mmCIF file with all atom_site columns, C-alpha atoms in Angstrom:
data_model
loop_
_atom_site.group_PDB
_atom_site.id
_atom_site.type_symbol
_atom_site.label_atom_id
_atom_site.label_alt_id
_atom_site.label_comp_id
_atom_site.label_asym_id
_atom_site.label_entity_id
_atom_site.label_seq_id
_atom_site.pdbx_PDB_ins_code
_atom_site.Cartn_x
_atom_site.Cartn_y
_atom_site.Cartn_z
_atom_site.occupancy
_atom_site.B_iso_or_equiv
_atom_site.pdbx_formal_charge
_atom_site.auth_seq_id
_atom_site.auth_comp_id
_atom_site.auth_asym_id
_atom_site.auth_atom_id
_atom_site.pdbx_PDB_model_num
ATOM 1   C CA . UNK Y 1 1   ? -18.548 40.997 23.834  1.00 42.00 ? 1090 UNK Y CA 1
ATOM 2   C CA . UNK Y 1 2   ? -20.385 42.073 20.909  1.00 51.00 ? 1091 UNK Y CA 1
ATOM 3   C CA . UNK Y 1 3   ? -21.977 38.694 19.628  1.00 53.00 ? 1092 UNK Y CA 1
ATOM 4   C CA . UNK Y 1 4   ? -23.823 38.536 23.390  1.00 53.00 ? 1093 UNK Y CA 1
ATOM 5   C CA . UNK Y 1 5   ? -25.618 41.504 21.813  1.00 66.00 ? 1094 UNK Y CA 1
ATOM 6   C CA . UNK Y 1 6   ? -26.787 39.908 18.565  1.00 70.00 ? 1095 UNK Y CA 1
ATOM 7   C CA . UNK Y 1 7   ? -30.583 39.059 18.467  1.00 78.00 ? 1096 UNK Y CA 1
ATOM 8   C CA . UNK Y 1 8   ? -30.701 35.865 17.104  1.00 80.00 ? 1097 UNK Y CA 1
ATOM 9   C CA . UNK Y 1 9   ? -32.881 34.311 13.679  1.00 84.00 ? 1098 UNK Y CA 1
ATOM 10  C CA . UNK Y 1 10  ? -33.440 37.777 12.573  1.00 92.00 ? 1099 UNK Y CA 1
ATOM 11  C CA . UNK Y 1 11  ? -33.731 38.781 8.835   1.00 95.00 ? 1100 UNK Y CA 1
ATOM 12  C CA . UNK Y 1 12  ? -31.420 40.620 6.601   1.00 96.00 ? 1101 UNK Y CA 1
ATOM 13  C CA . UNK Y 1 13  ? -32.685 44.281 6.974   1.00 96.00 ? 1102 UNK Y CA 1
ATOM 14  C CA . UNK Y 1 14  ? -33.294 43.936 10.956  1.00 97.00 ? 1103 UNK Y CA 1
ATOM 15  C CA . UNK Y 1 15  ? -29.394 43.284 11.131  1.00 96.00 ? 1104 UNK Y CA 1
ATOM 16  C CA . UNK Y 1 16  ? -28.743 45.619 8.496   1.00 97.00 ? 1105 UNK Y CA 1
ATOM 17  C CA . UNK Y 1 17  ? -30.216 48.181 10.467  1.00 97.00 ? 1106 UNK Y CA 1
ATOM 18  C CA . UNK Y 1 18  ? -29.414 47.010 12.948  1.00 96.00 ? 1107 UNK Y CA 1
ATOM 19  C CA . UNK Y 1 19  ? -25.326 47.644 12.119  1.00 96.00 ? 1108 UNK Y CA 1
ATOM 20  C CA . UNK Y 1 20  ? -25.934 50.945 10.706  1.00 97.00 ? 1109 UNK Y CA 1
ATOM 21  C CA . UNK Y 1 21  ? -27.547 51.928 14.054  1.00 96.00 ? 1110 UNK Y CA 1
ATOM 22  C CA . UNK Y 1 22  ? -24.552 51.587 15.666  1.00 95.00 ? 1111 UNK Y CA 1
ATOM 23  C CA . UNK Y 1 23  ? -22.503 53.102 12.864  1.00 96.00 ? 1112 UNK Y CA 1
ATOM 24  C CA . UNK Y 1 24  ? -24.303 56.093 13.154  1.00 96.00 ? 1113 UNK Y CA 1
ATOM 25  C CA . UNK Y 1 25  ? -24.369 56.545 17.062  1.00 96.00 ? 1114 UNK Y CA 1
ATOM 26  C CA . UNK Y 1 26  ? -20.515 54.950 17.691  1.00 93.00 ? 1115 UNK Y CA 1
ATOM 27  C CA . UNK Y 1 27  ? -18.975 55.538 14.617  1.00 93.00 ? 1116 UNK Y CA 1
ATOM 28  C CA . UNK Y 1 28  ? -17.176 53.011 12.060  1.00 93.00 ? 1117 UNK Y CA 1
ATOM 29  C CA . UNK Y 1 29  ? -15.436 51.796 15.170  1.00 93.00 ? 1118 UNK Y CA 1
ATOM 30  C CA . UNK Y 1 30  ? -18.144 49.601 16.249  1.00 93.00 ? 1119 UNK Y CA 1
ATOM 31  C CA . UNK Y 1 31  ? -17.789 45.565 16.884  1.00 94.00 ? 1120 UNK Y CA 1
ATOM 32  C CA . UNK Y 1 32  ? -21.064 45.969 17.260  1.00 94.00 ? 1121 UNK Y CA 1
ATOM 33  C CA . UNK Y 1 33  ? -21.959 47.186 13.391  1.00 96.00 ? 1122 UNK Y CA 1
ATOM 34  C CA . UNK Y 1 34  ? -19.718 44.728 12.406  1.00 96.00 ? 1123 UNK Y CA 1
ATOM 35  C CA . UNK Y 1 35  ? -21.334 41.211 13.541  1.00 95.00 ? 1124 UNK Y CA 1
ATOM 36  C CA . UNK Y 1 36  ? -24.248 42.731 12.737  1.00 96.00 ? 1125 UNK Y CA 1
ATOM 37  C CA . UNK Y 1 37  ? -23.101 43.528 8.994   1.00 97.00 ? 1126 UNK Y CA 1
ATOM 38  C CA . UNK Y 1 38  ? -21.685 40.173 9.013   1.00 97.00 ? 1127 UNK Y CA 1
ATOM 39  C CA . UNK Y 1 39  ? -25.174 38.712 10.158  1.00 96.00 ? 1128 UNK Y CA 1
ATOM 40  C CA . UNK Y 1 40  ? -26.861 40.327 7.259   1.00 97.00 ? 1129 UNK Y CA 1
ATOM 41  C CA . UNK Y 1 41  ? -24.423 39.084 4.864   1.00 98.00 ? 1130 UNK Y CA 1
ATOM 42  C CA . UNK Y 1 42  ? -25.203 35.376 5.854   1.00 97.00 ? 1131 UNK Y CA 1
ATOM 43  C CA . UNK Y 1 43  ? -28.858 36.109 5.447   1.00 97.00 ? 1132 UNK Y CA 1
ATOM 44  C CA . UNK Y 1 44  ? -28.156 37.923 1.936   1.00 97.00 ? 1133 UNK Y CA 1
ATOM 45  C CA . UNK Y 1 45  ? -24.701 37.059 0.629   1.00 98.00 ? 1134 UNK Y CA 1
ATOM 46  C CA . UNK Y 1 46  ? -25.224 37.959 -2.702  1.00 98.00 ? 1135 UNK Y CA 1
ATOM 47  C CA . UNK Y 1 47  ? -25.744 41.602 -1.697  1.00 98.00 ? 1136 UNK Y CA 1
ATOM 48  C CA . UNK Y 1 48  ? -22.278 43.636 -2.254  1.00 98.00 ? 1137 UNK Y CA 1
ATOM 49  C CA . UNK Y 1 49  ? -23.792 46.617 -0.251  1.00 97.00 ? 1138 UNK Y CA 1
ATOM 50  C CA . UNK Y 1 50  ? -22.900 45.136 3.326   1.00 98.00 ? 1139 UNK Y CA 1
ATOM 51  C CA . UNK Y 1 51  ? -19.588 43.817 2.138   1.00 99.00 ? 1140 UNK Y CA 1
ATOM 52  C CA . UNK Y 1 52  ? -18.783 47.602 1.096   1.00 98.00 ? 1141 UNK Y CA 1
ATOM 53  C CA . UNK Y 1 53  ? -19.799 48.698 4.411   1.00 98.00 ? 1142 UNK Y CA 1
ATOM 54  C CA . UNK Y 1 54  ? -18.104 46.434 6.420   1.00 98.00 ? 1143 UNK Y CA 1
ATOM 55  C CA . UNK Y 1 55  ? -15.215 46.804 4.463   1.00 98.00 ? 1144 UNK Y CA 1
ATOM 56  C CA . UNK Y 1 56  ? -15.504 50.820 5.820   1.00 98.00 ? 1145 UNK Y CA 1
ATOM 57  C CA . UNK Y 1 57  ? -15.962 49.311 9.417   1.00 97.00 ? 1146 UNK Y CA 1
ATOM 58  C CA . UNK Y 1 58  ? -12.309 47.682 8.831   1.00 98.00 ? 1147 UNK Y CA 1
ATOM 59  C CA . UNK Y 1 59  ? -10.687 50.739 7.051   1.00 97.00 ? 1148 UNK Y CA 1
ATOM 60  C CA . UNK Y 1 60  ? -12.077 53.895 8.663   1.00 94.00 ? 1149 UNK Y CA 1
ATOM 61  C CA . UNK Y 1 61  ? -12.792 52.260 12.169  1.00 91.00 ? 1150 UNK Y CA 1
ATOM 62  C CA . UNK Y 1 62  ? -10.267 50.181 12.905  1.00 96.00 ? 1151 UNK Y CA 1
ATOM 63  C CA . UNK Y 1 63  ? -7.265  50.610 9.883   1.00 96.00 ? 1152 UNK Y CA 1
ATOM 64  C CA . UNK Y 1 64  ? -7.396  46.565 9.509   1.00 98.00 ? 1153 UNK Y CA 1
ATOM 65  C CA . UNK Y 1 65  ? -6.614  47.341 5.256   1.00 99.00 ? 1154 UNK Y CA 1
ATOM 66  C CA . UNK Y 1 66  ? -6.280  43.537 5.055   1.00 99.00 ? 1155 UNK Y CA 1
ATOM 67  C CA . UNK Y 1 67  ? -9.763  42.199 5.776   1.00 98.00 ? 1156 UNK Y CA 1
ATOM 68  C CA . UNK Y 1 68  ? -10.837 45.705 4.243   1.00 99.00 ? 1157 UNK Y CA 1
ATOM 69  C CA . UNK Y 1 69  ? -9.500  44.957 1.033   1.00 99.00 ? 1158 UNK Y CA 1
ATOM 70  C CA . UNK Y 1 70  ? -11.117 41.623 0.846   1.00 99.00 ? 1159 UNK Y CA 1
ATOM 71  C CA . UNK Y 1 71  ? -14.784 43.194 1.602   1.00 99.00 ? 1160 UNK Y CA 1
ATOM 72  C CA . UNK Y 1 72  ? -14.344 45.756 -0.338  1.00 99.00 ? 1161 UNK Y CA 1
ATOM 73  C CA . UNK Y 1 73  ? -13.364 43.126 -3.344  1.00 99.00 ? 1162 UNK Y CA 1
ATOM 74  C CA . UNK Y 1 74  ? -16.132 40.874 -2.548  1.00 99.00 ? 1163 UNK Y CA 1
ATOM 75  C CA . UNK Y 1 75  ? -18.849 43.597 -2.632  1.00 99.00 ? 1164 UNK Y CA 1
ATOM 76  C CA . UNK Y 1 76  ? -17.129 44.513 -6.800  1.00 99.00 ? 1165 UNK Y CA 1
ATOM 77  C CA . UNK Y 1 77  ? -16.999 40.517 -7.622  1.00 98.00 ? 1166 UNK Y CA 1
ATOM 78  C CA . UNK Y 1 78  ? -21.041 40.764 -6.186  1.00 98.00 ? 1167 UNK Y CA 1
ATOM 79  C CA . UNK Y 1 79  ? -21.558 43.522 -8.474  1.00 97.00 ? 1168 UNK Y CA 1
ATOM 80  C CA . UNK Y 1 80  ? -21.585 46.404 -6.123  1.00 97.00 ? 1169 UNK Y CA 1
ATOM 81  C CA . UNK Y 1 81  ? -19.681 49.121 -8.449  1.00 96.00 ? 1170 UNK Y CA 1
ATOM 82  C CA . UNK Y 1 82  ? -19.944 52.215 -6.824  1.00 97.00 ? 1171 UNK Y CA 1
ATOM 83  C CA . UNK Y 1 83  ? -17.175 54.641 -7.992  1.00 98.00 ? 1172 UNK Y CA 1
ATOM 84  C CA . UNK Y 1 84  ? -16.919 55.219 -3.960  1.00 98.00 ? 1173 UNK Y CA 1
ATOM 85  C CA . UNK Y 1 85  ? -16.330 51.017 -3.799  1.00 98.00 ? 1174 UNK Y CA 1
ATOM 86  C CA . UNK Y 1 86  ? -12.990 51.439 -5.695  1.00 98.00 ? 1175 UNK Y CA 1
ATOM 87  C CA . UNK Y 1 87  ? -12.186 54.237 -3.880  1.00 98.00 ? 1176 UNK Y CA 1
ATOM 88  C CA . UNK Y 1 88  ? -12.051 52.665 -0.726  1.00 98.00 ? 1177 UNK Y CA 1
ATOM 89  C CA . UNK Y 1 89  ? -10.013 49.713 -1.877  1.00 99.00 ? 1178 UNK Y CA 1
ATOM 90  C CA . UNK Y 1 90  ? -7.407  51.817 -3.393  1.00 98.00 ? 1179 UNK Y CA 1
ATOM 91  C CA . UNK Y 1 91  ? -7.129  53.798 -0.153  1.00 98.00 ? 1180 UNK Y CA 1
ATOM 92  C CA . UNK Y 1 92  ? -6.267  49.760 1.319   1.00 98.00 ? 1181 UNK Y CA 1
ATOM 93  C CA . UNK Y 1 93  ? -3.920  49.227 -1.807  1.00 98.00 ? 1182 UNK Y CA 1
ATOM 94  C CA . UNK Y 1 94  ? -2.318  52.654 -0.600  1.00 97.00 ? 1183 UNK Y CA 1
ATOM 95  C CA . UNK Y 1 95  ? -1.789  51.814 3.334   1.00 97.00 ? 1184 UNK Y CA 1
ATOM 96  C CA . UNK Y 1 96  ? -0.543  48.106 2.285   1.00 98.00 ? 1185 UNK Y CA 1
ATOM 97  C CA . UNK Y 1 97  ? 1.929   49.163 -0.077  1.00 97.00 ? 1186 UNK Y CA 1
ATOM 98  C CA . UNK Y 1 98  ? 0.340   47.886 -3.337  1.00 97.00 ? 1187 UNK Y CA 1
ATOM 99  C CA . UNK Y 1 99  ? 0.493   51.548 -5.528  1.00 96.00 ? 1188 UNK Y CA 1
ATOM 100 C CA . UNK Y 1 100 ? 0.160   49.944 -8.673  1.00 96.00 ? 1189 UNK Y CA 1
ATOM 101 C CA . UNK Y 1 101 ? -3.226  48.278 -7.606  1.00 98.00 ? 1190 UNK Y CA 1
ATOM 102 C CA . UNK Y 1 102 ? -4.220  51.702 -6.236  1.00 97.00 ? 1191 UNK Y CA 1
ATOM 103 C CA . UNK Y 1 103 ? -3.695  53.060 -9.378  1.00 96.00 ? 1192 UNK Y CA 1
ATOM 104 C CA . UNK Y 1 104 ? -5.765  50.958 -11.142 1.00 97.00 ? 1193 UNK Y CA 1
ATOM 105 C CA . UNK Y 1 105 ? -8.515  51.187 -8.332  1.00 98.00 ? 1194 UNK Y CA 1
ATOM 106 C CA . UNK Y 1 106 ? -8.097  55.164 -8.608  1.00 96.00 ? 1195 UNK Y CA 1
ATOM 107 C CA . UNK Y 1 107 ? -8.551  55.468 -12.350 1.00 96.00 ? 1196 UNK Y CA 1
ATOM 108 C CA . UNK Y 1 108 ? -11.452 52.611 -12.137 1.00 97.00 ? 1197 UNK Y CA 1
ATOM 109 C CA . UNK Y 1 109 ? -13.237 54.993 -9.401  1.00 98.00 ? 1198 UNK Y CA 1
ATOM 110 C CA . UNK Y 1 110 ? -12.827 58.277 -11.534 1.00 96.00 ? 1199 UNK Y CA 1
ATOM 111 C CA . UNK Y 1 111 ? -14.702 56.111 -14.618 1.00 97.00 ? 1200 UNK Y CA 1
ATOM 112 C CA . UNK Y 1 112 ? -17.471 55.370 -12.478 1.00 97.00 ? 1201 UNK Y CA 1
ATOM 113 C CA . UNK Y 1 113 ? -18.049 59.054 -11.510 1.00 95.00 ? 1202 UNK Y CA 1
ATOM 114 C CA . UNK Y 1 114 ? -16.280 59.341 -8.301  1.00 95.00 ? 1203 UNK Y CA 1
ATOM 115 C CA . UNK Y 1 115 ? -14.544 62.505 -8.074  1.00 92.00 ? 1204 UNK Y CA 1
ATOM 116 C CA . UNK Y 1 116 ? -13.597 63.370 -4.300  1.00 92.00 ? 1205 UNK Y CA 1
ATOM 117 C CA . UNK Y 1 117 ? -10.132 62.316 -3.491  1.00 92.00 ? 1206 UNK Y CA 1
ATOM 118 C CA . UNK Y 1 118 ? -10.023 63.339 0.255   1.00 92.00 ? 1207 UNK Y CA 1
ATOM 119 C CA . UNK Y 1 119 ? -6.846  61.513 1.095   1.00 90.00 ? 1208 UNK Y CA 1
ATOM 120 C CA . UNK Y 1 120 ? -5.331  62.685 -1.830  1.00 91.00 ? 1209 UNK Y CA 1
ATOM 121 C CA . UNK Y 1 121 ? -4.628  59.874 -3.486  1.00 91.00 ? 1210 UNK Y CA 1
ATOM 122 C CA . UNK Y 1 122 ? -4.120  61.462 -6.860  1.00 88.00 ? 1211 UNK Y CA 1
ATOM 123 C CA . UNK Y 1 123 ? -1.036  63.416 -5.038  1.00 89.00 ? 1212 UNK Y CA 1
ATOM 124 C CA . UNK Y 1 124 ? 0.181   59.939 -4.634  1.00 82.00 ? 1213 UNK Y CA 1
ATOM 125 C CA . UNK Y 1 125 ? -0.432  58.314 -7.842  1.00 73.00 ? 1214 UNK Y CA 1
ATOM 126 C CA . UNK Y 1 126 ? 3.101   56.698 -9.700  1.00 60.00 ? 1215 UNK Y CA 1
ATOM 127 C CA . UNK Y 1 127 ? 4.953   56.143 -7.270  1.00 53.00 ? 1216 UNK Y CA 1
#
């Protein structure tokens, strides 16, 4: 339903805008955002930044950790660092069972000067 909405040959910030239009009136929930992110990565995929944010389509819209994980991965192999980045991915690492790589991911986030740990992962660390 959602790709009958996609304007086609478009550049990389109309569908990058285009997503975050919807992400901001339906929420991360959005098929919509989503083919749109992923239209803007095929125009630009050397840009980590729409990786991260479709990777917080997957997680916070529709708990798909899998395919999360992997976004969220690409966008750090791409260079996109953001403590917020590792974050995310160790919030995926928590919800699939993988606590050691959440670890890792949590102590990688606090080095890169992310300090909010709203689903207190901390509380969770070891075990």
């Amino acid at each position: 339903m959602a790709k009958k909405r996609i304007v086609a040959n478009q550049n990389f910030n109309f569908y990058f805008n285009k997503a975050w239009q919807y992400v901001n009136k339906n929420g991360e929930k959005s098929y919509d955002a989503i083919v749109n992110f992923e239209q803007a990565i095929k125009r630009n995929p050397t840009n980590g930044g729409p990786y991260s944010d479709l990777g917080n389509c997957y997680r916070g819209g529709f708990q798909c950790f899998s395919k999360a994980k992997y976004n969220y991965s690409k966008a750090i192999e791409l260079g996109y660092t953001e403590g917020f980045v590792y974050y995310n991915r160790a919030i995926c690492y928590y919800e699939l069972k993988q606590f050691e790589l959440m670890n890792k991911d949590l102590t990688m986030a606090k080095n890169r000067g992310w300090n909010s740990d709203p689903y207190n992962l901390s509380g969770k660390m070891n075990k």
